[in-house]
Amino acid sequence: MSDHTLTTRKISALLKRGESETVEFKKTFDRETIETLVAFANTRGGIIFIGVSDIGEVIGAEVGRETIQNWINQVKLCTANTLLPEVELVRVKKKDVAVLSIAEYPIKPVACRGRYFKRVKNANHQMTVSDVVNEHLKTFNTSWDYYVDDFHTEADISLEKVQAFIERVNRTREIPIQDDPLTLLRKFELLRDGRITRAAFFLFMAEDSSLSTIELGRFQTPTLIKDGARLKTDLFAEVDGVMAFIKKHISKAYIITGKPEREERWEYPLEAVREIVINAIVHRDYASSSDSIVKIFDDRIEVFNPGGLQPGLTVEKLLAGDYLSRIRNRRIADMFKEAGLVEKYGTGIRRILQGFEAYDLRVPRFEEISGGFRVTAYNKIASETLVEKTTQVTTQVTTQVTTQVDDTTIRLLHACMEPSTLTDLMHQMDFRSRKHFRSAILGSVIQRGLIEPTIPDKPHSRFQKYQLTAKGKSVLGKITHGGSSSQKDD
């Protein structure tokens, strides 16, 4: 249970206090145990002690090598959304007691075998249809960071940091904030009924916490690290910390423009890189036990953070701008917007792409991997290497493949009758590997002079499309009007 481990003293106090809205005693693990976990998840979270009688007497639990894993598997199979309780085995009065903990679930309601439960005082109650509907409606208007933090108090945040936030906002705000730190926290719903929210803790934590860890590394090879650092502070400070580490390990040139002052040009477009970092911090899944990771190599920067794309959103839709902004941490995002770090929801990806396009660099790679999301930004070395490799591959393909117009080429020519993006072409032709399609299919046909990019001087532009050349139109015309797929393209 990491930072939230129960002490012997706290366990004794809970057992003495008896069952409540957040505490349940069970002699053994059974069906009702899972129902209680669901009820806790739908209410305020809670703890189940297994090996304890209804009156709080410790009788002990028989826990074998695979017992705990079997319990977890049963919970997973019986719940939707799937619950994963934390399980800890403790010794109380020289007997084993299993402690199952579950936090309040952000997306409600959770079901157990198709039935919904909530916790009322010290008992589970099946939810009515009205209860279920209301919980769904509340879910649509909230997010994980909106909930009260059960493990931290007002003493765990820094009012000095809140004051610094106010001063930062007032530098650009037309109507300055006149409130004191506590009043501001209440107005932004970061402090409710005297309790801080999760967002408040992560934004203004007084001391370092492993819950916000970001690992930073400068790599000489994929396995050899030259320099490293670890950030475990508040989210605003982490943006500055990550950017400072990146600037430390990338190069900067000075360009003579004829002006009195030299112009700085970094190896990467810093504003675009900063946007990548901010997106990672704002959209991270802070309920995950994984850390965010930033890796700097000779030719690229990789930024990984736990938490994949929201349901229904794909990388293709993200790059095409074909989506409605859905924010994992709405309160954190709101505060970043107030601070001027986020301009407008849903525009960050566009600014990233525009930044790299202005630098004439390869478009960053966005991908979902290992339960998280990774963005890879490439510098000039990687961009030039890609062009060189693409040229080599297309030359080899052109040499090895005859000039015969095969079925794949015909389909591509038809798809390019109107200028189309790479993503559109892949979708029309049912290709999934962007790398293979670009080099082996698209590159080959471009090399043969049948199609051409609409922006040839900026091959990596996000506005790039592909269209038929005069030669391509001629070949397609011959095929369409009586030719065969064995038509030569000269």
Tab-separated table of C-alpha atoms in Angstrom:
chain	number	residue	atom	x	y	z
A	1	MET	CA	0.000	0.000	0.000
A	2	SER	CA	3.089	2.198	-0.394
A	3	ASP	CA	2.654	5.664	1.137
A	4	HIS	CA	-0.692	4.673	2.658
A	5	THR	CA	0.400	1.614	4.720
A	6	LEU	CA	-1.589	1.140	7.920
A	7	THR	CA	0.373	1.215	11.165
A	8	THR	CA	-0.290	-1.237	14.007
A	9	ARG	CA	-1.665	1.610	16.108
A	10	LYS	CA	-4.068	2.698	13.370
A	11	ILE	CA	-5.251	-0.878	12.799
A	12	SER	CA	-5.971	-1.301	16.519
A	13	ALA	CA	-7.924	1.968	16.544
A	14	LEU	CA	-10.014	0.926	13.531
A	15	LEU	CA	-10.798	-2.478	15.037
A	16	LYS	CA	-11.843	-0.864	18.305
A	17	ARG	CA	-14.013	1.706	16.524
A	18	GLY	CA	-15.983	-0.980	14.674
A	19	GLU	CA	-17.558	-1.166	11.229
A	20	SER	CA	-18.454	2.099	9.531
A	21	GLU	CA	-19.028	3.744	6.166
A	22	THR	CA	-15.395	3.008	5.266
A	23	VAL	CA	-14.523	-0.078	7.357
A	24	GLU	CA	-15.811	-3.675	7.137
A	25	PHE	CA	-14.853	-6.834	9.077
A	26	LYS	CA	-14.999	-10.277	7.435
A	27	LYS	CA	-14.072	-13.675	8.849
A	28	THR	CA	-13.308	-14.999	5.350
A	29	PHE	CA	-13.201	-13.782	1.764
A	30	ASP	CA	-16.574	-14.409	0.089
A	31	ARG	CA	-19.100	-12.995	-2.388
A	32	GLU	CA	-20.150	-10.263	0.041
A	33	THR	CA	-16.527	-9.130	0.261
A	34	ILE	CA	-16.625	-8.209	-3.428
A	35	GLU	CA	-19.977	-6.457	-2.990
A	36	THR	CA	-18.464	-4.412	-0.164
A	37	LEU	CA	-15.499	-3.411	-2.328
A	38	VAL	CA	-17.971	-2.228	-4.980
A	39	ALA	CA	-20.012	-0.332	-2.375
A	40	PHE	CA	-16.846	1.373	-1.098
A	41	ALA	CA	-15.761	2.245	-4.661
A	42	ASN	CA	-19.169	3.814	-5.319
A	43	THR	CA	-19.079	5.851	-2.104
A	44	ARG	CA	-15.907	7.101	-0.390
A	45	GLY	CA	-13.567	4.139	-0.623
A	46	GLY	CA	-12.782	1.880	2.309
A	47	ILE	CA	-10.922	-0.974	3.985
A	48	ILE	CA	-11.931	-4.592	4.564
A	49	PHE	CA	-10.213	-6.616	7.305
A	50	ILE	CA	-10.327	-10.362	6.557
A	51	GLY	CA	-9.738	-12.546	9.605
A	52	VAL	CA	-11.773	-10.323	11.935
A	53	SER	CA	-15.227	-11.070	13.387
A	54	ASP	CA	-18.218	-8.721	13.181
A	55	ILE	CA	-17.418	-7.338	16.640
A	56	GLY	CA	-13.772	-6.634	15.806
A	57	GLU	CA	-12.230	-9.743	17.359
A	58	VAL	CA	-9.089	-10.930	15.548
A	59	ILE	CA	-9.495	-14.602	14.611
A	60	GLY	CA	-6.877	-14.742	11.839
A	61	ALA	CA	-7.073	-15.586	8.149
A	62	GLU	CA	-5.647	-18.589	6.338
A	63	VAL	CA	-3.639	-17.104	3.496
A	64	GLY	CA	-1.615	-19.409	1.256
A	65	ARG	CA	0.921	-18.607	-1.451
A	66	GLU	CA	-1.704	-18.020	-4.154
A	67	THR	CA	-4.628	-16.943	-1.990
A	68	ILE	CA	-4.244	-13.197	-2.493
A	69	GLN	CA	-3.860	-13.502	-6.264
A	70	ASN	CA	-6.978	-15.686	-6.383
A	71	TRP	CA	-8.916	-13.035	-4.462
A	72	ILE	CA	-7.772	-10.312	-6.845
A	73	ASN	CA	-8.736	-12.440	-9.848
A	74	GLN	CA	-12.217	-13.013	-8.414
A	75	VAL	CA	-12.677	-9.276	-7.873
A	76	LYS	CA	-11.544	-8.534	-11.430
A	77	LEU	CA	-13.911	-11.117	-12.919
A	78	CYS	CA	-16.948	-9.977	-10.937
A	79	THR	CA	-16.668	-6.187	-11.300
A	80	ALA	CA	-17.233	-3.653	-14.051
A	81	ASN	CA	-15.508	-1.262	-14.211
A	82	THR	CA	-12.780	-3.665	-13.117
A	83	LEU	CA	-11.635	-3.070	-9.546
A	84	LEU	CA	-8.090	-3.830	-8.393
A	85	PRO	CA	-7.912	-3.577	-4.609
A	86	GLU	CA	-4.628	-3.147	-2.795
A	87	VAL	CA	-3.970	-6.149	-0.545
A	88	GLU	CA	-1.635	-6.219	2.446
A	89	LEU	CA	-1.005	-9.045	4.919
A	90	VAL	CA	-0.434	-7.777	8.479
A	91	ARG	CA	0.162	-9.400	11.882
A	92	VAL	CA	-2.326	-8.431	14.570
A	93	LYS	CA	-2.158	-10.118	17.981
A	94	LYS	CA	0.145	-12.760	16.489
A	95	LYS	CA	-2.395	-13.663	13.812
A	96	ASP	CA	-2.505	-12.984	10.059
A	97	VAL	CA	-5.062	-10.436	8.899
A	98	ALA	CA	-5.546	-9.506	5.238
A	99	VAL	CA	-6.320	-5.851	4.553
A	100	LEU	CA	-8.112	-5.025	1.280
A	101	SER	CA	-8.172	-1.328	0.393
A	102	ILE	CA	-10.072	0.349	-2.421
A	103	ALA	CA	-10.253	4.051	-3.252
A	104	GLU	CA	-13.366	5.880	-4.355
A	105	TYR	CA	-13.651	5.114	-8.057
A	106	PRO	CA	-13.706	8.204	-10.320
A	107	ILE	CA	-16.001	6.662	-12.950
A	108	LYS	CA	-19.211	5.548	-11.262
A	109	PRO	CA	-21.105	3.415	-10.714
A	110	VAL	CA	-19.118	0.180	-10.481
A	111	ALA	CA	-21.135	-3.040	-10.755
A	112	CYS	CA	-20.796	-6.468	-9.150
A	113	ARG	CA	-22.299	-9.178	-11.339
A	114	GLY	CA	-24.615	-6.610	-12.904
A	115	ARG	CA	-25.788	-5.133	-9.591
A	116	TYR	CA	-24.788	-1.792	-8.076
A	117	PHE	CA	-24.122	-1.145	-4.396
A	118	LYS	CA	-23.367	1.880	-2.256
A	119	ARG	CA	-22.243	2.185	1.347
A	120	VAL	CA	-24.665	3.659	3.876
A	121	LYS	CA	-23.254	3.868	7.410
A	122	ASN	CA	-21.954	0.330	8.103
A	123	ALA	CA	-23.969	-1.609	5.507
A	124	ASN	CA	-24.148	-2.204	1.762
A	125	HIS	CA	-27.318	-1.079	-0.011
A	126	GLN	CA	-28.304	-1.963	-3.554
A	127	MET	CA	-28.597	1.200	-5.624
A	128	THR	CA	-31.902	2.179	-7.196
A	129	VAL	CA	-32.267	2.985	-10.882
A	130	SER	CA	-32.325	6.666	-9.933
A	131	ASP	CA	-29.096	6.258	-7.930
A	132	VAL	CA	-27.377	4.636	-10.915
A	133	VAL	CA	-28.510	7.358	-13.332
A	134	ASN	CA	-27.410	10.144	-10.983
A	135	GLU	CA	-23.956	8.607	-10.541
A	136	HIS	CA	-23.537	8.391	-14.320
A	137	LEU	CA	-24.497	12.051	-14.683
A	138	LYS	CA	-22.065	13.125	-11.966
A	139	THR	CA	-19.295	11.149	-13.658
A	140	PHE	CA	-19.715	13.131	-16.860
A	141	ASN	CA	-19.057	16.376	-15.012
A	142	THR	CA	-16.059	15.474	-12.916
A	143	SER	CA	-12.616	13.900	-13.110
A	144	TRP	CA	-10.186	11.961	-10.930
A	145	ASP	CA	-8.417	15.054	-9.610
A	146	TYR	CA	-11.691	16.662	-8.481
A	147	TYR	CA	-12.105	14.178	-5.645
A	148	VAL	CA	-11.086	14.901	-2.077
A	149	ASP	CA	-7.667	13.485	-1.212
A	150	ASP	CA	-8.184	10.904	1.528
A	151	PHE	CA	-4.484	10.650	2.347
A	152	HIS	CA	-3.403	14.298	2.544
A	153	THR	CA	-4.598	17.345	4.438
A	154	GLU	CA	-4.284	21.101	4.187
A	155	ALA	CA	-0.988	20.780	6.070
A	156	ASP	CA	0.460	18.868	3.096
A	157	ILE	CA	0.182	21.803	0.687
A	158	SER	CA	2.191	25.021	0.618
A	159	LEU	CA	0.212	28.255	0.875
A	160	GLU	CA	3.379	30.042	-0.257
A	161	LYS	CA	3.154	28.117	-3.530
A	162	VAL	CA	-0.503	29.091	-3.839
A	163	GLN	CA	0.482	32.738	-3.318
A	164	ALA	CA	3.190	32.399	-5.972
A	165	PHE	CA	0.533	31.016	-8.328
A	166	ILE	CA	-1.684	34.050	-7.655
A	167	GLU	CA	1.199	36.419	-8.414
A	168	ARG	CA	2.009	34.525	-11.591
A	169	VAL	CA	-1.582	34.696	-12.809
A	170	ASN	CA	-1.876	38.398	-11.964
A	171	ARG	CA	1.043	39.273	-14.247
A	172	THR	CA	-1.169	38.631	-17.280
A	173	ARG	CA	-4.715	38.778	-15.897
A	174	GLU	CA	-6.837	41.800	-16.803
A	175	ILE	CA	-8.668	41.622	-13.488
A	176	PRO	CA	-6.148	40.653	-10.771
A	177	ILE	CA	-6.985	38.022	-8.168
A	178	GLN	CA	-7.377	39.766	-4.807
A	179	ASP	CA	-8.033	36.631	-2.769
A	180	ASP	CA	-5.763	35.130	-0.140
A	181	PRO	CA	-4.488	31.567	-0.843
A	182	LEU	CA	-7.194	29.712	1.114
A	183	THR	CA	-10.001	31.715	-0.471
A	184	LEU	CA	-8.589	31.025	-3.921
A	185	LEU	CA	-8.445	27.295	-3.207
A	186	ARG	CA	-12.106	27.353	-2.185
A	187	LYS	CA	-13.181	29.364	-5.229
A	188	PHE	CA	-11.462	26.935	-7.576
A	189	GLU	CA	-12.968	23.993	-5.627
A	190	LEU	CA	-9.524	22.739	-4.638
A	191	LEU	CA	-10.539	22.950	-0.986
A	192	ARG	CA	-14.024	21.726	-0.047
A	193	ASP	CA	-15.411	21.448	3.469
A	194	GLY	CA	-11.929	21.882	4.868
A	195	ARG	CA	-10.472	19.022	2.798
A	196	ILE	CA	-8.046	19.388	-0.104
A	197	THR	CA	-8.636	17.690	-3.436
A	198	ARG	CA	-6.170	15.514	-5.299
A	199	ALA	CA	-5.558	18.385	-7.719
A	200	ALA	CA	-4.665	20.720	-4.839
A	201	PHE	CA	-2.089	18.268	-3.523
A	202	PHE	CA	-0.366	17.690	-6.868
A	203	LEU	CA	-0.375	21.388	-7.778
A	204	PHE	CA	0.846	22.772	-4.455
A	205	MET	CA	2.441	19.917	-2.471
A	206	ALA	CA	4.620	21.241	0.336
A	207	GLU	CA	7.197	18.436	0.231
A	208	ASP	CA	8.428	16.071	-2.451
A	209	SER	CA	6.250	13.024	-3.098
A	210	SER	CA	6.931	9.839	-5.040
A	211	LEU	CA	3.388	10.131	-6.422
A	212	SER	CA	4.552	12.732	-8.966
A	213	THR	CA	7.942	11.209	-9.864
A	214	ILE	CA	9.468	12.010	-13.254
A	215	GLU	CA	12.679	10.173	-14.177
A	216	LEU	CA	15.080	12.108	-16.440
A	217	GLY	CA	18.015	10.665	-18.359
A	218	ARG	CA	20.587	11.636	-20.974
A	219	PHE	CA	21.543	8.450	-22.824
A	220	GLN	CA	24.713	7.810	-24.809
A	221	THR	CA	23.269	4.499	-26.041
A	222	PRO	CA	19.905	2.818	-25.375
A	223	THR	CA	21.421	1.284	-22.208
A	224	LEU	CA	24.267	3.644	-21.208
A	225	ILE	CA	23.171	6.728	-19.282
A	226	LYS	CA	25.454	9.787	-19.068
A	227	ASP	CA	23.398	11.927	-16.712
A	228	GLY	CA	20.204	11.489	-14.738
A	229	ALA	CA	17.838	13.289	-12.401
A	230	ARG	CA	14.568	12.694	-10.592
A	231	LEU	CA	11.770	15.172	-9.950
A	232	LYS	CA	9.201	14.592	-7.193
A	233	THR	CA	7.741	18.038	-6.678
A	234	ASP	CA	4.602	20.009	-7.556
A	235	LEU	CA	3.443	19.961	-11.178
A	236	PHE	CA	4.225	23.605	-11.962
A	237	ALA	CA	7.818	23.174	-10.767
A	238	GLU	CA	8.128	19.930	-12.719
A	239	VAL	CA	7.489	21.731	-16.014
A	240	ASP	CA	10.424	24.048	-15.304
A	241	GLY	CA	12.567	21.181	-13.999
A	242	VAL	CA	12.067	19.006	-17.072
A	243	MET	CA	12.745	21.920	-19.441
A	244	ALA	CA	15.919	22.851	-17.542
A	245	PHE	CA	17.217	19.273	-17.866
A	246	ILE	CA	16.395	19.166	-21.583
A	247	LYS	CA	18.104	22.519	-22.264
A	248	LYS	CA	21.144	21.281	-20.358
A	249	HIS	CA	21.544	18.376	-22.777
A	250	ILE	CA	20.643	19.796	-26.201
A	251	SER	CA	22.704	22.153	-28.311
A	252	LYS	CA	22.146	25.797	-29.167
A	253	ALA	CA	23.455	27.784	-32.129
A	254	TYR	CA	23.743	31.524	-32.683
A	255	ILE	CA	22.626	32.838	-36.049
A	256	ILE	CA	23.989	36.100	-37.473
A	257	THR	CA	21.035	37.974	-38.980
A	258	GLY	CA	22.455	41.461	-39.412
A	259	LYS	CA	20.589	42.641	-36.325
A	260	PRO	CA	22.467	44.054	-33.311
A	261	GLU	CA	21.766	40.888	-31.332
A	262	ARG	CA	22.476	37.338	-32.406
A	263	GLU	CA	19.508	35.014	-32.799
A	264	GLU	CA	19.438	31.842	-30.711
A	265	ARG	CA	18.354	28.620	-32.354
A	266	TRP	CA	18.016	25.536	-30.220
A	267	GLU	CA	18.409	22.015	-31.552
A	268	TYR	CA	14.652	21.522	-31.064
A	269	PRO	CA	11.774	24.053	-31.162
A	270	LEU	CA	11.604	24.736	-27.427
A	271	GLU	CA	8.000	25.947	-27.331
A	272	ALA	CA	6.853	22.753	-29.055
A	273	VAL	CA	8.942	20.601	-26.699
A	274	ARG	CA	7.526	22.520	-23.737
A	275	GLU	CA	4.025	21.776	-25.034
A	276	ILE	CA	4.890	18.054	-25.142
A	277	VAL	CA	6.106	18.219	-21.530
A	278	ILE	CA	3.026	20.128	-20.333
A	279	ASN	CA	0.695	17.685	-22.075
A	280	ALA	CA	2.464	14.769	-20.403
A	281	ILE	CA	2.184	16.336	-16.944
A	282	VAL	CA	-1.432	17.490	-17.287
A	283	HIS	CA	-2.770	14.276	-18.866
A	284	ARG	CA	-0.804	11.781	-16.785
A	285	ASP	CA	-2.704	9.077	-14.912
A	286	TYR	CA	-1.625	9.881	-11.359
A	287	ALA	CA	-3.499	6.863	-10.013
A	288	SER	CA	-0.973	4.634	-11.794
A	289	SER	CA	2.049	3.303	-9.925
A	290	SER	CA	4.286	3.976	-12.956
A	291	ASP	CA	6.501	7.055	-13.270
A	292	SER	CA	6.794	9.527	-16.120
A	293	ILE	CA	10.084	9.170	-18.008
A	294	VAL	CA	12.029	11.607	-20.196
A	295	LYS	CA	14.929	10.204	-22.230
A	296	ILE	CA	17.323	12.306	-24.301
A	297	PHE	CA	19.368	10.621	-27.045
A	298	ASP	CA	21.710	12.012	-29.688
A	299	ASP	CA	18.918	12.136	-32.263
A	300	ARG	CA	15.670	12.308	-30.281
A	301	ILE	CA	13.802	13.053	-27.057
A	302	GLU	CA	11.277	10.536	-25.711
A	303	VAL	CA	8.585	11.586	-23.236
A	304	PHE	CA	6.520	8.791	-21.660
A	305	ASN	CA	3.737	9.169	-19.143
A	306	PRO	CA	1.300	6.652	-17.618
A	307	GLY	CA	-2.201	6.839	-19.029
A	308	GLY	CA	-3.280	6.089	-22.585
A	309	LEU	CA	-5.664	8.039	-24.777
A	310	GLN	CA	-9.227	8.505	-23.607
A	311	PRO	CA	-11.792	5.966	-24.925
A	312	GLY	CA	-12.727	6.572	-28.556
A	313	LEU	CA	-9.632	8.656	-29.274
A	314	THR	CA	-6.920	7.300	-31.575
A	315	VAL	CA	-3.514	8.638	-32.574
A	316	GLU	CA	-4.845	9.212	-36.095
A	317	LYS	CA	-7.735	11.332	-34.807
A	318	LEU	CA	-5.350	13.175	-32.511
A	319	LEU	CA	-3.032	14.164	-35.366
A	320	ALA	CA	-5.897	15.049	-37.690
A	321	GLY	CA	-7.539	17.236	-35.042
A	322	ASP	CA	-10.677	15.127	-35.464
A	323	TYR	CA	-11.730	14.927	-31.824
A	324	LEU	CA	-13.344	16.737	-28.934
A	325	SER	CA	-10.962	17.524	-26.101
A	326	ARG	CA	-11.518	15.104	-23.197
A	327	ILE	CA	-9.401	15.883	-20.174
A	328	ARG	CA	-8.294	13.250	-17.669
A	329	ASN	CA	-7.428	15.796	-14.955
A	330	ARG	CA	-9.849	18.670	-15.460
A	331	ARG	CA	-8.927	20.669	-12.345
A	332	ILE	CA	-5.207	20.425	-13.010
A	333	ALA	CA	-5.790	21.493	-16.621
A	334	ASP	CA	-7.912	24.452	-15.470
A	335	MET	CA	-5.167	25.681	-13.150
A	336	PHE	CA	-2.516	25.305	-15.851
A	337	LYS	CA	-4.765	27.356	-18.125
A	338	GLU	CA	-5.119	30.048	-15.456
A	339	ALA	CA	-1.326	30.137	-15.178
A	340	GLY	CA	-0.983	30.624	-18.943
A	341	LEU	CA	0.662	27.243	-19.511
A	342	VAL	CA	-2.297	25.903	-21.494
A	343	GLU	CA	-3.807	28.243	-24.087
A	344	LYS	CA	-6.928	26.502	-25.330
A	345	TYR	CA	-8.066	22.933	-24.792
A	346	GLY	CA	-7.518	20.673	-27.788
A	347	THR	CA	-4.937	22.890	-29.549
A	348	GLY	CA	-1.704	21.572	-28.026
A	349	ILE	CA	-1.025	18.910	-30.667
A	350	ARG	CA	-1.483	21.442	-33.459
A	351	ARG	CA	1.052	23.792	-31.864
A	352	ILE	CA	3.529	20.922	-31.485
A	353	LEU	CA	3.224	19.962	-35.153
A	354	GLN	CA	3.483	23.587	-36.272
A	355	GLY	CA	6.609	24.085	-34.161
A	356	PHE	CA	8.450	21.153	-35.723
A	357	GLU	CA	7.238	22.081	-39.191
A	358	ALA	CA	8.660	25.600	-38.772
A	359	TYR	CA	12.006	23.995	-37.868
A	360	ASP	CA	11.688	21.719	-40.936
A	361	LEU	CA	12.068	18.694	-38.693
A	362	ARG	CA	10.438	15.304	-38.867
A	363	VAL	CA	6.966	15.193	-37.316
A	364	PRO	CA	7.071	13.825	-33.729
A	365	ARG	CA	5.821	10.296	-33.227
A	366	PHE	CA	2.791	9.776	-30.983
A	367	GLU	CA	2.029	6.252	-29.758
A	368	GLU	CA	0.231	4.300	-27.050
A	369	ILE	CA	2.559	1.781	-25.388
A	370	SER	CA	2.588	-0.314	-22.209
A	371	GLY	CA	-0.390	1.306	-20.563
A	372	GLY	CA	0.850	4.802	-21.306
A	373	PHE	CA	1.543	7.341	-24.020
A	374	ARG	CA	4.874	8.259	-25.588
A	375	VAL	CA	5.891	11.189	-27.766
A	376	THR	CA	9.210	11.036	-29.626
A	377	ALA	CA	10.642	14.308	-30.930
A	378	TYR	CA	13.370	14.118	-33.574
A	379	ASN	CA	16.196	16.538	-34.290
A	380	LYS	CA	17.972	17.302	-37.579
A	381	ILE	CA	20.105	14.151	-37.392
A	382	ALA	CA	17.056	11.880	-37.235
A	383	SER	CA	15.160	13.852	-39.873
A	384	GLU	CA	18.020	13.712	-42.377
A	385	THR	CA	18.607	10.014	-41.636
A	386	LEU	CA	14.941	9.293	-42.359
A	387	VAL	CA	15.123	11.028	-45.745
A	388	GLU	CA	18.326	9.147	-46.601
A	389	LYS	CA	16.873	5.773	-45.581
A	390	THR	CA	13.644	6.432	-47.471
A	391	THR	CA	15.624	7.271	-50.608
A	392	GLN	CA	17.689	4.086	-50.256
A	393	VAL	CA	14.624	1.910	-49.747
A	394	THR	CA	12.661	3.408	-52.622
A	395	THR	CA	15.675	3.056	-54.917
A	396	GLN	CA	16.004	-0.614	-53.963
A	397	VAL	CA	12.293	-1.186	-54.450
A	398	THR	CA	12.356	0.519	-57.839
A	399	THR	CA	15.299	-1.610	-58.936
A	400	GLN	CA	13.862	-4.881	-57.681
A	401	VAL	CA	10.249	-4.387	-58.726
A	402	THR	CA	9.343	-4.192	-62.405
A	403	THR	CA	7.700	-1.125	-63.822
A	404	GLN	CA	4.538	-3.140	-64.070
A	405	VAL	CA	1.567	-1.385	-62.484
A	406	ASP	CA	0.380	-3.919	-59.908
A	407	ASP	CA	-2.950	-3.938	-58.101
A	408	THR	CA	-1.579	-2.074	-55.072
A	409	THR	CA	-0.253	0.712	-57.295
A	410	ILE	CA	-3.568	0.952	-59.129
A	411	ARG	CA	-5.414	1.314	-55.819
A	412	LEU	CA	-2.977	4.010	-54.716
A	413	LEU	CA	-3.399	5.903	-58.000
A	414	HIS	CA	-7.168	5.830	-57.600
A	415	ALA	CA	-6.815	7.075	-54.009
A	416	CYS	CA	-4.670	10.009	-55.201
A	417	MET	CA	-7.162	11.270	-57.778
A	418	GLU	CA	-7.865	13.954	-55.178
A	419	PRO	CA	-5.010	15.285	-52.985
A	420	SER	CA	-4.974	13.068	-49.872
A	421	THR	CA	-3.000	12.902	-46.632
A	422	LEU	CA	-0.839	9.930	-45.695
A	423	THR	CA	-3.372	8.919	-43.046
A	424	ASP	CA	-6.237	9.057	-45.549
A	425	LEU	CA	-4.323	6.924	-48.038
A	426	MET	CA	-3.455	4.320	-45.397
A	427	HIS	CA	-7.097	4.179	-44.331
A	428	GLN	CA	-8.379	3.791	-47.894
A	429	MET	CA	-5.865	1.044	-48.631
A	430	ASP	CA	-6.190	-0.662	-45.241
A	431	PHE	CA	-2.519	-0.335	-44.231
A	432	ARG	CA	-1.574	-0.142	-40.539
A	433	SER	CA	2.213	0.230	-40.603
A	434	ARG	CA	2.963	3.873	-41.357
A	435	LYS	CA	6.689	3.147	-41.805
A	436	HIS	CA	6.137	0.297	-44.289
A	437	PHE	CA	3.495	2.194	-46.253
A	438	ARG	CA	5.599	5.354	-46.535
A	439	SER	CA	8.787	3.598	-47.660
A	440	ALA	CA	7.763	0.487	-49.563
A	441	ILE	CA	4.475	1.630	-51.127
A	442	LEU	CA	4.210	5.411	-51.276
A	443	GLY	CA	7.950	6.003	-51.744
A	444	SER	CA	8.111	3.533	-54.608
A	445	VAL	CA	5.295	5.163	-56.565
A	446	ILE	CA	6.716	8.649	-55.978
A	447	GLN	CA	10.104	7.440	-57.234
A	448	ARG	CA	8.427	6.205	-60.410
A	449	GLY	CA	6.922	9.630	-61.001
A	450	LEU	CA	3.280	8.573	-60.748
A	451	ILE	CA	2.340	10.667	-57.699
A	452	GLU	CA	3.909	13.677	-56.005
A	453	PRO	CA	3.716	15.552	-52.695
A	454	THR	CA	1.790	18.824	-52.745
A	455	ILE	CA	4.483	20.511	-50.595
A	456	PRO	CA	7.727	19.045	-51.980
A	457	ASP	CA	10.047	21.489	-50.183
A	458	LYS	CA	8.646	20.479	-46.767
A	459	PRO	CA	8.357	16.682	-46.837
A	460	HIS	CA	7.403	16.449	-43.146
A	461	SER	CA	4.706	19.131	-43.153
A	462	ARG	CA	1.532	18.113	-41.343
A	463	PHE	CA	-0.368	19.692	-44.254
A	464	GLN	CA	1.355	17.376	-46.721
A	465	LYS	CA	-0.849	15.620	-49.245
A	466	TYR	CA	-0.197	13.440	-52.287
A	467	GLN	CA	-1.668	13.766	-55.763
A	468	LEU	CA	-1.348	12.258	-59.244
A	469	THR	CA	1.312	13.593	-61.590
A	470	ALA	CA	0.585	14.043	-65.304
A	471	LYS	CA	2.287	10.699	-65.868
A	472	GLY	CA	0.172	9.083	-63.140
A	473	LYS	CA	-3.017	10.466	-64.667
A	474	SER	CA	-1.974	9.099	-68.057
A	475	VAL	CA	-1.259	5.621	-66.680
A	476	LEU	CA	-4.503	5.553	-64.690
A	477	GLY	CA	-6.420	6.758	-67.731
A	478	LYS	CA	-5.074	3.927	-69.874
A	479	ILE	CA	-5.976	1.371	-67.197
A	480	THR	CA	-9.452	2.811	-66.693
A	481	HIS	CA	-10.211	2.939	-70.396
A	482	GLY	CA	-9.401	-0.604	-71.390
A	483	GLY	CA	-5.822	-1.161	-70.287
A	484	SER	CA	-4.811	-3.960	-67.931
A	485	SER	CA	-2.870	-4.164	-64.702
A	486	SER	CA	0.174	-5.151	-66.719
A	487	GLN	CA	0.305	-1.656	-68.280
A	488	LYS	CA	3.877	-0.343	-68.336
A	489	ASP	CA	4.554	3.113	-66.886
A	490	ASP	CA	7.566	3.619	-69.159
